[in-house]
Amino acid sequence: MEKLIITAAICGAEVTKEHNPAVPYTVEEIGREAESAYKAGASIIHLHVREDDGTPTQDKARFKACMDEIKKRCPDVIIQPSTGGAVGMTDEERLQPTELGPEMATLDCGTLNFGGDEIFINTENTIKNFGRILKERGVKPEIEVFDKGMIDYAIKFQKQGFIDKPMHFDFVLGVQMSATARDLAFMVDSIPEGSTWTVAGMGRHQIPMAMIGMAMGGNVRVGFEDNVYLSKGVLAKSNGELVEKVVRIAMELGREIATPDEAREILGLKK
Ligand code: KMH
Ligand code: ZN
């Protein structure tokens, strides 16, 4: 099997210090959490940033400060800014970090319910526009899939020239769609041959989905954005602890861990 790419989603836009005091807000805290994940074996940092008080922001200067801090601590790690940001942000706000020339960024391929009255809006025109801009800026999209129709959108927009092949997908299970082995198998079976994929299970689904994904030959995303617990009722002290847990399971499954450069190779990122 291919080496395992571990993505650490260290911060997110919704989780707070009330959920887990180790959730990072400041530039220093974001650097600390990225470093803990990187040292444990993460080759990609999926990045949201916050103001010092925890407010989510897509501000370009704030992203630059955080990315510089991460690069200082983890020189070769792949930084993957979010273009999803937080619910309610405008497309222009969301696109700001792509101006900083990251190697990757997310591309959310559909609209979905995001809890309570929240709707995370990604219209067809938003997806096409984001795809076009990422392509123009040489940024590889990680296609965020919250249900099967989003794979169909990605394939349609790839055919129309807004997304390049080979495509890389992140199956986010447990937000809108459920998180079962059947769900994951259906997603994996629905993407074009030659694509790569990773799985992100929400909350208590994080480790079970990671285990199934690893056994299937896929890649894994863990981190506070999706889950703040190391085990039932036990808060993780850092993102690194969550990555370490995945590494232990990977060792048992015989999956070696990809370095950032090996991940670049697997994902076809230009260096
Ligand atoms: N915070 C969500 C509204 C992404 O990073 O692209 C969007 C999100 C997906 O987290
Ligand atoms: Zn995100």
PDB file of C-alpha atoms and ligand atoms in Angstrom:
ATOM      1  CA  MET A   1       0.000   0.000   0.000  1.00  0.00           C
ATOM      2  CA  GLU A   2       0.972   3.619  -0.591  1.00  0.00           C
ATOM      3  CA  LYS A   3       2.445   5.458   2.401  1.00  0.00           C
ATOM      4  CA  LEU A   4      -0.095   7.153   4.665  1.00  0.00           C
ATOM      5  CA  ILE A   5      -0.618  10.908   4.415  1.00  0.00           C
ATOM      6  CA  ILE A   6      -1.806  12.341   7.721  1.00  0.00           C
ATOM      7  CA  THR A   7      -3.505  15.729   7.653  1.00  0.00           C
ATOM      8  CA  ALA A   8      -3.895  17.639  10.904  1.00  0.00           C
ATOM      9  CA  ALA A   9      -6.841  20.042  11.016  1.00  0.00           C
ATOM     10  CA  ILE A  10      -5.485  21.875  14.036  1.00  0.00           C
ATOM     11  CA  CYS A  11      -7.936  24.700  14.617  1.00  0.00           C
ATOM     12  CA  GLY A  12     -11.106  24.883  12.544  1.00  0.00           C
ATOM     13  CA  ALA A  13     -13.490  27.816  12.686  1.00  0.00           C
ATOM     14  CA  GLU A  14     -16.124  26.540  15.090  1.00  0.00           C
ATOM     15  CA  VAL A  15     -14.393  24.685  17.933  1.00  0.00           C
ATOM     16  CA  THR A  16     -13.405  26.836  20.938  1.00  0.00           C
ATOM     17  CA  LYS A  17     -11.291  26.777  24.085  1.00  0.00           C
ATOM     18  CA  GLU A  18     -14.535  25.980  25.936  1.00  0.00           C
ATOM     19  CA  HIS A  19     -14.530  22.645  24.085  1.00  0.00           C
ATOM     20  CA  ASN A  20     -10.821  22.085  24.744  1.00  0.00           C
ATOM     21  CA  PRO A  21      -8.426  24.680  26.241  1.00  0.00           C
ATOM     22  CA  ALA A  22      -5.684  23.541  23.826  1.00  0.00           C
ATOM     23  CA  VAL A  23      -7.616  24.818  20.763  1.00  0.00           C
ATOM     24  CA  PRO A  24      -5.241  27.415  19.258  1.00  0.00           C
ATOM     25  CA  TYR A  25      -6.208  31.052  18.592  1.00  0.00           C
ATOM     26  CA  THR A  26      -3.005  33.141  18.640  1.00  0.00           C
ATOM     27  CA  VAL A  27      -0.228  32.936  16.053  1.00  0.00           C
ATOM     28  CA  GLU A  28       2.023  31.359  18.679  1.00  0.00           C
ATOM     29  CA  GLU A  29      -0.627  28.788  19.642  1.00  0.00           C
ATOM     30  CA  ILE A  30      -1.281  27.914  16.012  1.00  0.00           C
ATOM     31  CA  GLY A  31       2.456  27.419  15.497  1.00  0.00           C
ATOM     32  CA  ARG A  32       2.655  25.250  18.622  1.00  0.00           C
ATOM     33  CA  GLU A  33      -0.241  23.011  17.530  1.00  0.00           C
ATOM     34  CA  ALA A  34       1.068  22.664  13.973  1.00  0.00           C
ATOM     35  CA  GLU A  35       4.483  21.692  15.324  1.00  0.00           C
ATOM     36  CA  SER A  36       3.026  19.074  17.672  1.00  0.00           C
ATOM     37  CA  ALA A  37       1.122  17.482  14.780  1.00  0.00           C
ATOM     38  CA  TYR A  38       4.111  17.657  12.416  1.00  0.00           C
ATOM     39  CA  LYS A  39       6.499  16.113  14.936  1.00  0.00           C
ATOM     40  CA  ALA A  40       4.018  13.287  15.474  1.00  0.00           C
ATOM     41  CA  GLY A  41       3.832  12.518  11.732  1.00  0.00           C
ATOM     42  CA  ALA A  42       1.425  14.913   9.998  1.00  0.00           C
ATOM     43  CA  SER A  43       2.594  15.980   6.544  1.00  0.00           C
ATOM     44  CA  ILE A  44      -0.294  18.397   5.845  1.00  0.00           C
ATOM     45  CA  ILE A  45      -1.640  21.136   8.104  1.00  0.00           C
ATOM     46  CA  HIS A  46      -5.218  22.052   7.176  1.00  0.00           C
ATOM     47  CA  LEU A  47      -5.364  25.637   8.342  1.00  0.00           C
ATOM     48  CA  HIS A  48      -8.047  27.977   9.644  1.00  0.00           C
ATOM     49  CA  VAL A  49      -6.946  31.006  11.636  1.00  0.00           C
ATOM     50  CA  ARG A  50      -8.455  33.103  14.424  1.00  0.00           C
ATOM     51  CA  GLU A  51      -8.143  36.505  15.978  1.00  0.00           C
ATOM     52  CA  ASP A  52      -6.566  36.404  19.439  1.00  0.00           C
ATOM     53  CA  ASP A  53     -10.059  36.267  20.989  1.00  0.00           C
ATOM     54  CA  GLY A  54     -10.962  33.187  18.938  1.00  0.00           C
ATOM     55  CA  THR A  55     -13.041  34.884  16.226  1.00  0.00           C
ATOM     56  CA  PRO A  56     -12.546  33.028  12.928  1.00  0.00           C
ATOM     57  CA  THR A  57     -11.014  35.140  10.159  1.00  0.00           C
ATOM     58  CA  GLN A  58      -9.775  34.668   6.590  1.00  0.00           C
ATOM     59  CA  ASP A  59      -7.699  37.854   6.802  1.00  0.00           C
ATOM     60  CA  LYS A  60      -4.704  37.585   4.498  1.00  0.00           C
ATOM     61  CA  ALA A  61      -2.252  39.220   6.933  1.00  0.00           C
ATOM     62  CA  ARG A  62      -3.329  36.935   9.764  1.00  0.00           C
ATOM     63  CA  PHE A  63      -2.944  33.879   7.504  1.00  0.00           C
ATOM     64  CA  LYS A  64       0.515  35.080   6.476  1.00  0.00           C
ATOM     65  CA  ALA A  65       1.598  35.503  10.095  1.00  0.00           C
ATOM     66  CA  CYS A  66       0.357  31.999  10.962  1.00  0.00           C
ATOM     67  CA  MET A  67       1.865  30.408   7.851  1.00  0.00           C
ATOM     68  CA  ASP A  68       5.231  32.082   8.564  1.00  0.00           C
ATOM     69  CA  GLU A  69       5.121  30.789  12.128  1.00  0.00           C
ATOM     70  CA  ILE A  70       4.311  27.257  10.914  1.00  0.00           C
ATOM     71  CA  LYS A  71       7.082  27.364   8.295  1.00  0.00           C
ATOM     72  CA  LYS A  72       9.557  28.481  10.975  1.00  0.00           C
ATOM     73  CA  ARG A  73       8.688  25.488  13.148  1.00  0.00           C
ATOM     74  CA  CYS A  74       7.948  22.880  10.446  1.00  0.00           C
ATOM     75  CA  PRO A  75       9.963  23.988   7.389  1.00  0.00           C
ATOM     76  CA  ASP A  76       8.828  21.290   4.929  1.00  0.00           C
ATOM     77  CA  VAL A  77       5.214  20.731   5.994  1.00  0.00           C
ATOM     78  CA  ILE A  78       2.444  21.236   3.396  1.00  0.00           C
ATOM     79  CA  ILE A  79       0.138  24.055   4.458  1.00  0.00           C
ATOM     80  CA  GLN A  80      -3.417  23.756   3.200  1.00  0.00           C
ATOM     81  CA  PRO A  81      -5.479  26.881   3.989  1.00  0.00           C
ATOM     82  CA  SER A  82      -9.235  26.583   4.185  1.00  0.00           C
ATOM     83  CA  THR A  83     -11.284  28.471   1.620  1.00  0.00           C
ATOM     84  CA  GLY A  84     -14.391  27.451   3.551  1.00  0.00           C
ATOM     85  CA  GLY A  85     -13.651  29.785   6.432  1.00  0.00           C
ATOM     86  CA  ALA A  86     -16.690  30.062   8.660  1.00  0.00           C
ATOM     87  CA  VAL A  87     -20.417  30.037   7.824  1.00  0.00           C
ATOM     88  CA  GLY A  88     -21.580  33.453   6.617  1.00  0.00           C
ATOM     89  CA  MET A  89     -18.297  34.729   5.178  1.00  0.00           C
ATOM     90  CA  THR A  90     -18.312  36.148   1.648  1.00  0.00           C
ATOM     91  CA  ASP A  91     -16.521  34.399  -1.211  1.00  0.00           C
ATOM     92  CA  GLU A  92     -14.013  37.267  -1.397  1.00  0.00           C
ATOM     93  CA  GLU A  93     -13.176  36.915   2.302  1.00  0.00           C
ATOM     94  CA  ARG A  94     -12.818  33.154   1.972  1.00  0.00           C
ATOM     95  CA  LEU A  95     -10.422  33.314  -0.975  1.00  0.00           C
ATOM     96  CA  GLN A  96      -7.848  35.615   0.682  1.00  0.00           C
ATOM     97  CA  PRO A  97      -5.303  32.946   1.796  1.00  0.00           C
ATOM     98  CA  THR A  98      -5.013  31.638  -1.771  1.00  0.00           C
ATOM     99  CA  GLU A  99      -3.252  34.923  -2.636  1.00  0.00           C
ATOM    100  CA  LEU A 100      -0.329  33.766  -0.474  1.00  0.00           C
ATOM    101  CA  GLY A 101       0.675  31.004  -2.911  1.00  0.00           C
ATOM    102  CA  PRO A 102      -0.037  27.908  -0.782  1.00  0.00           C
ATOM    103  CA  GLU A 103       0.578  24.475  -2.318  1.00  0.00           C
ATOM    104  CA  MET A 104      -2.988  23.358  -1.586  1.00  0.00           C
ATOM    105  CA  ALA A 105      -6.311  24.793  -0.427  1.00  0.00           C
ATOM    106  CA  THR A 106      -9.757  23.362   0.154  1.00  0.00           C
ATOM    107  CA  LEU A 107     -12.548  23.481  -2.428  1.00  0.00           C
ATOM    108  CA  ASP A 108     -15.961  22.845  -0.896  1.00  0.00           C
ATOM    109  CA  CYS A 109     -18.148  21.281  -3.560  1.00  0.00           C
ATOM    110  CA  GLY A 110     -21.680  21.925  -2.367  1.00  0.00           C
ATOM    111  CA  THR A 111     -24.053  23.581   0.095  1.00  0.00           C
ATOM    112  CA  LEU A 112     -24.913  21.819   3.329  1.00  0.00           C
ATOM    113  CA  ASN A 113     -26.571  22.093   6.724  1.00  0.00           C
ATOM    114  CA  PHE A 114     -24.023  22.996   9.358  1.00  0.00           C
ATOM    115  CA  GLY A 115     -26.012  22.530  12.582  1.00  0.00           C
ATOM    116  CA  GLY A 116     -28.963  24.510  14.001  1.00  0.00           C
ATOM    117  CA  ASP A 117     -29.932  27.211  11.537  1.00  0.00           C
ATOM    118  CA  GLU A 118     -26.484  27.386   9.906  1.00  0.00           C
ATOM    119  CA  ILE A 119     -26.105  26.760   6.190  1.00  0.00           C
ATOM    120  CA  PHE A 120     -22.644  26.557   4.611  1.00  0.00           C
ATOM    121  CA  ILE A 121     -23.305  28.015   1.169  1.00  0.00           C
ATOM    122  CA  ASN A 122     -21.365  26.923  -1.916  1.00  0.00           C
ATOM    123  CA  THR A 123     -23.410  27.667  -5.032  1.00  0.00           C
ATOM    124  CA  GLU A 124     -22.455  26.272  -8.442  1.00  0.00           C
ATOM    125  CA  ASN A 125     -20.959  29.652  -9.364  1.00  0.00           C
ATOM    126  CA  THR A 126     -18.960  29.779  -6.119  1.00  0.00           C
ATOM    127  CA  ILE A 127     -17.491  26.330  -6.737  1.00  0.00           C
ATOM    128  CA  LYS A 128     -16.629  27.127 -10.366  1.00  0.00           C
ATOM    129  CA  ASN A 129     -15.133  30.492  -9.440  1.00  0.00           C
ATOM    130  CA  PHE A 130     -13.049  29.028  -6.605  1.00  0.00           C
ATOM    131  CA  GLY A 131     -11.911  26.185  -8.909  1.00  0.00           C
ATOM    132  CA  ARG A 132     -10.866  28.666 -11.607  1.00  0.00           C
ATOM    133  CA  ILE A 133      -8.977  30.886  -9.160  1.00  0.00           C
ATOM    134  CA  LEU A 134      -7.148  27.962  -7.532  1.00  0.00           C
ATOM    135  CA  LYS A 135      -6.146  26.755 -10.983  1.00  0.00           C
ATOM    136  CA  GLU A 136      -4.913  30.214 -12.039  1.00  0.00           C
ATOM    137  CA  ARG A 137      -2.884  30.500  -8.813  1.00  0.00           C
ATOM    138  CA  GLY A 138      -1.373  27.002  -9.157  1.00  0.00           C
ATOM    139  CA  VAL A 139      -2.986  25.785  -5.924  1.00  0.00           C
ATOM    140  CA  LYS A 140      -4.025  22.111  -5.775  1.00  0.00           C
ATOM    141  CA  PRO A 141      -7.579  21.772  -4.482  1.00  0.00           C
ATOM    142  CA  GLU A 142      -8.538  19.299  -1.805  1.00  0.00           C
ATOM    143  CA  ILE A 143     -12.163  18.667  -2.723  1.00  0.00           C
ATOM    144  CA  GLU A 144     -14.267  18.695   0.443  1.00  0.00           C
ATOM    145  CA  VAL A 145     -17.089  16.168   0.175  1.00  0.00           C
ATOM    146  CA  PHE A 146     -19.857  16.228   2.764  1.00  0.00           C
ATOM    147  CA  ASP A 147     -22.181  13.982   0.732  1.00  0.00           C
ATOM    148  CA  LYS A 148     -22.168  12.040  -2.519  1.00  0.00           C
ATOM    149  CA  GLY A 149     -23.625  14.811  -4.716  1.00  0.00           C
ATOM    150  CA  MET A 150     -20.483  16.843  -4.072  1.00  0.00           C
ATOM    151  CA  ILE A 151     -18.403  14.189  -5.825  1.00  0.00           C
ATOM    152  CA  ASP A 152     -20.732  14.499  -8.818  1.00  0.00           C
ATOM    153  CA  TYR A 153     -20.291  18.289  -8.803  1.00  0.00           C
ATOM    154  CA  ALA A 154     -16.493  17.901  -8.688  1.00  0.00           C
ATOM    155  CA  ILE A 155     -16.541  15.473 -11.617  1.00  0.00           C
ATOM    156  CA  LYS A 156     -18.852  17.767 -13.619  1.00  0.00           C
ATOM    157  CA  PHE A 157     -16.680  20.823 -12.969  1.00  0.00           C
ATOM    158  CA  GLN A 158     -13.510  18.845 -13.770  1.00  0.00           C
ATOM    159  CA  LYS A 159     -15.035  17.993 -17.159  1.00  0.00           C
ATOM    160  CA  GLN A 160     -15.849  21.692 -17.671  1.00  0.00           C
ATOM    161  CA  GLY A 161     -12.224  22.643 -16.974  1.00  0.00           C
ATOM    162  CA  PHE A 162     -12.562  24.224 -13.514  1.00  0.00           C
ATOM    163  CA  ILE A 163     -10.621  21.458 -11.718  1.00  0.00           C
ATOM    164  CA  ASP A 164      -7.591  19.500 -12.933  1.00  0.00           C
ATOM    165  CA  LYS A 165      -7.024  15.766 -12.744  1.00  0.00           C
ATOM    166  CA  PRO A 166      -5.853  13.863 -10.749  1.00  0.00           C
ATOM    167  CA  MET A 167      -8.308  15.043  -8.119  1.00  0.00           C
ATOM    168  CA  HIS A 168      -7.773  14.747  -4.386  1.00  0.00           C
ATOM    169  CA  PHE A 169     -10.867  14.267  -2.191  1.00  0.00           C
ATOM    170  CA  ASP A 170     -11.518  14.641   1.533  1.00  0.00           C
ATOM    171  CA  PHE A 171     -14.595  12.722   2.699  1.00  0.00           C
ATOM    172  CA  VAL A 172     -15.985  14.568   5.700  1.00  0.00           C
ATOM    173  CA  LEU A 173     -18.263  12.072   7.400  1.00  0.00           C
ATOM    174  CA  GLY A 174     -20.564  12.843  10.296  1.00  0.00           C
ATOM    175  CA  VAL A 175     -21.552  16.459   9.497  1.00  0.00           C
ATOM    176  CA  GLN A 176     -24.388  16.070   7.006  1.00  0.00           C
ATOM    177  CA  MET A 177     -24.077  12.442   5.987  1.00  0.00           C
ATOM    178  CA  SER A 178     -23.568   9.624   8.466  1.00  0.00           C
ATOM    179  CA  ALA A 179     -20.196   8.015   9.148  1.00  0.00           C
ATOM    180  CA  THR A 180     -20.271   4.280   8.519  1.00  0.00           C
ATOM    181  CA  ALA A 181     -18.069   1.834   6.638  1.00  0.00           C
ATOM    182  CA  ARG A 182     -20.790   1.658   3.989  1.00  0.00           C
ATOM    183  CA  ASP A 183     -20.781   5.458   3.539  1.00  0.00           C
ATOM    184  CA  LEU A 184     -17.011   5.526   3.131  1.00  0.00           C
ATOM    185  CA  ALA A 185     -16.952   2.579   0.722  1.00  0.00           C
ATOM    186  CA  PHE A 186     -19.638   4.273  -1.413  1.00  0.00           C
ATOM    187  CA  MET A 187     -17.652   7.521  -1.537  1.00  0.00           C
ATOM    188  CA  VAL A 188     -14.413   5.763  -2.460  1.00  0.00           C
ATOM    189  CA  ASP A 189     -16.223   3.784  -5.134  1.00  0.00           C
ATOM    190  CA  SER A 190     -17.670   7.004  -6.636  1.00  0.00           C
ATOM    191  CA  ILE A 191     -14.456   8.929  -7.422  1.00  0.00           C
ATOM    192  CA  PRO A 192     -12.578   8.730 -10.725  1.00  0.00           C
ATOM    193  CA  GLU A 193      -9.739   6.247 -11.067  1.00  0.00           C
ATOM    194  CA  GLY A 194      -6.370   7.807 -10.345  1.00  0.00           C
ATOM    195  CA  SER A 195      -7.793  10.119  -7.648  1.00  0.00           C
ATOM    196  CA  THR A 196      -6.395  10.212  -4.123  1.00  0.00           C
ATOM    197  CA  TRP A 197      -8.532  10.500  -1.001  1.00  0.00           C
ATOM    198  CA  THR A 198      -8.522  11.095   2.707  1.00  0.00           C
ATOM    199  CA  VAL A 199     -11.202  10.618   5.341  1.00  0.00           C
ATOM    200  CA  ALA A 200     -12.190  12.943   8.181  1.00  0.00           C
ATOM    201  CA  GLY A 201     -14.655  11.519  10.698  1.00  0.00           C
ATOM    202  CA  MET A 202     -16.362  13.989  13.035  1.00  0.00           C
ATOM    203  CA  GLY A 203     -16.284  13.624  16.817  1.00  0.00           C
ATOM    204  CA  ARG A 204     -16.470  10.022  17.998  1.00  0.00           C
ATOM    205  CA  HIS A 205     -16.296   8.896  14.361  1.00  0.00           C
ATOM    206  CA  GLN A 206     -12.752  10.246  13.910  1.00  0.00           C
ATOM    207  CA  ILE A 207     -10.730   7.192  14.916  1.00  0.00           C
ATOM    208  CA  PRO A 208     -13.117   4.482  13.566  1.00  0.00           C
ATOM    209  CA  MET A 209     -13.216   6.223  10.166  1.00  0.00           C
ATOM    210  CA  ALA A 210      -9.430   6.662  10.250  1.00  0.00           C
ATOM    211  CA  MET A 211      -8.970   2.951  10.925  1.00  0.00           C
ATOM    212  CA  ILE A 212     -11.291   1.897   8.122  1.00  0.00           C
ATOM    213  CA  GLY A 213      -9.734   4.438   5.759  1.00  0.00           C
ATOM    214  CA  MET A 214      -6.217   3.246   6.523  1.00  0.00           C
ATOM    215  CA  ALA A 215      -7.178  -0.390   6.016  1.00  0.00           C
ATOM    216  CA  MET A 216      -8.701   0.560   2.639  1.00  0.00           C
ATOM    217  CA  GLY A 217      -5.455   2.232   1.547  1.00  0.00           C
ATOM    218  CA  GLY A 218      -6.682   5.799   1.933  1.00  0.00           C
ATOM    219  CA  ASN A 219      -5.324   8.717   3.898  1.00  0.00           C
ATOM    220  CA  VAL A 220      -6.467  10.243   7.166  1.00  0.00           C
ATOM    221  CA  ARG A 221      -7.326  13.612   8.667  1.00  0.00           C
ATOM    222  CA  VAL A 222      -7.499  14.147  12.415  1.00  0.00           C
ATOM    223  CA  GLY A 223      -7.330  17.228  14.629  1.00  0.00           C
ATOM    224  CA  PHE A 224      -9.293  19.587  16.842  1.00  0.00           C
ATOM    225  CA  GLU A 225     -11.341  20.970  13.945  1.00  0.00           C
ATOM    226  CA  ASP A 226     -13.156  17.635  13.823  1.00  0.00           C
ATOM    227  CA  ASN A 227     -12.683  16.154  17.313  1.00  0.00           C
ATOM    228  CA  VAL A 228     -11.192  17.317  20.614  1.00  0.00           C
ATOM    229  CA  TYR A 229     -11.151  13.960  22.448  1.00  0.00           C
ATOM    230  CA  LEU A 230      -8.323  11.441  22.621  1.00  0.00           C
ATOM    231  CA  SER A 231     -10.712   8.786  23.923  1.00  0.00           C
ATOM    232  CA  LYS A 232     -14.178   8.782  25.478  1.00  0.00           C
ATOM    233  CA  GLY A 233     -14.324  11.658  28.016  1.00  0.00           C
ATOM    234  CA  VAL A 234     -10.577  12.365  27.763  1.00  0.00           C
ATOM    235  CA  LEU A 235      -9.611  15.626  26.069  1.00  0.00           C
ATOM    236  CA  ALA A 236      -6.559  15.488  23.806  1.00  0.00           C
ATOM    237  CA  LYS A 237      -3.745  17.667  25.173  1.00  0.00           C
ATOM    238  CA  SER A 238      -2.633  18.587  21.666  1.00  0.00           C
ATOM    239  CA  ASN A 239      -3.253  17.856  18.009  1.00  0.00           C
ATOM    240  CA  GLY A 240      -0.025  15.872  18.212  1.00  0.00           C
ATOM    241  CA  GLU A 241      -1.663  13.378  20.567  1.00  0.00           C
ATOM    242  CA  LEU A 242      -4.362  12.679  17.973  1.00  0.00           C
ATOM    243  CA  VAL A 243      -1.748  12.214  15.245  1.00  0.00           C
ATOM    244  CA  GLU A 244       0.281   9.911  17.513  1.00  0.00           C
ATOM    245  CA  LYS A 245      -2.791   7.732  18.005  1.00  0.00           C
ATOM    246  CA  VAL A 246      -3.239   7.390  14.249  1.00  0.00           C
ATOM    247  CA  VAL A 247       0.446   6.587  13.813  1.00  0.00           C
ATOM    248  CA  ARG A 248       0.205   3.786  16.400  1.00  0.00           C
ATOM    249  CA  ILE A 249      -2.747   2.243  14.558  1.00  0.00           C
ATOM    250  CA  ALA A 250      -1.015   2.700  11.199  1.00  0.00           C
ATOM    251  CA  MET A 251       2.014   0.794  12.488  1.00  0.00           C
ATOM    252  CA  GLU A 252      -0.236  -2.117  13.483  1.00  0.00           C
ATOM    253  CA  LEU A 253      -1.807  -2.045  10.019  1.00  0.00           C
ATOM    254  CA  GLY A 254       1.580  -1.965   8.303  1.00  0.00           C
ATOM    255  CA  ARG A 255       1.071   1.528   6.828  1.00  0.00           C
ATOM    256  CA  GLU A 256       4.253   3.578   6.769  1.00  0.00           C
ATOM    257  CA  ILE A 257       3.877   7.321   7.305  1.00  0.00           C
ATOM    258  CA  ALA A 258       4.559   9.651   4.374  1.00  0.00           C
ATOM    259  CA  THR A 259       6.957  12.542   4.917  1.00  0.00           C
ATOM    260  CA  PRO A 260       5.814  15.891   3.486  1.00  0.00           C
ATOM    261  CA  ASP A 261       7.949  15.310   0.377  1.00  0.00           C
ATOM    262  CA  GLU A 262       6.506  11.823  -0.071  1.00  0.00           C
ATOM    263  CA  ALA A 263       3.039  13.329   0.299  1.00  0.00           C
ATOM    264  CA  ARG A 264       3.915  15.882  -2.416  1.00  0.00           C
ATOM    265  CA  GLU A 265       4.906  12.990  -4.658  1.00  0.00           C
ATOM    266  CA  ILE A 266       1.688  11.041  -3.990  1.00  0.00           C
ATOM    267  CA  LEU A 267      -0.524  14.109  -4.502  1.00  0.00           C
ATOM    268  CA  GLY A 268       1.344  15.370  -7.551  1.00  0.00           C
ATOM    269  CA  LEU A 269       2.200  18.728  -5.992  1.00  0.00           C
ATOM    270  CA  LYS A 270       4.703  20.855  -7.806  1.00  0.00           C
ATOM    271  CA  LYS A 271       7.664  21.744  -5.601  1.00  0.00           C
TER     272      LYS A 271
HETATM  273  N1  KMH B   1     -15.860  25.844   8.703  1.00  0.00           N
HETATM  274  C1  KMH B   1     -16.719  25.345   7.688  1.00  0.00           C
HETATM  275  C2  KMH B   1     -17.835  26.298   7.438  1.00  0.00           C
HETATM  276  C3  KMH B   1     -13.123  23.965   4.729  1.00  0.00           C
HETATM  277  O1  KMH B   1     -12.205  24.118   5.524  1.00  0.00           O
HETATM  278  O2  KMH B   1     -13.001  24.165   3.525  1.00  0.00           O
HETATM  279  C4  KMH B   1     -16.012  25.049   6.405  1.00  0.00           C
HETATM  280  C5  KMH B   1     -14.881  24.139   6.486  1.00  0.00           C
HETATM  281  C6  KMH B   1     -14.460  23.489   5.220  1.00  0.00           C
HETATM  282  O3  KMH B   1     -14.254  23.926   7.515  1.00  0.00           O
HETATM  283 ZN    ZN B   2     -11.704  23.271   7.535  1.00  0.00          ZN
END
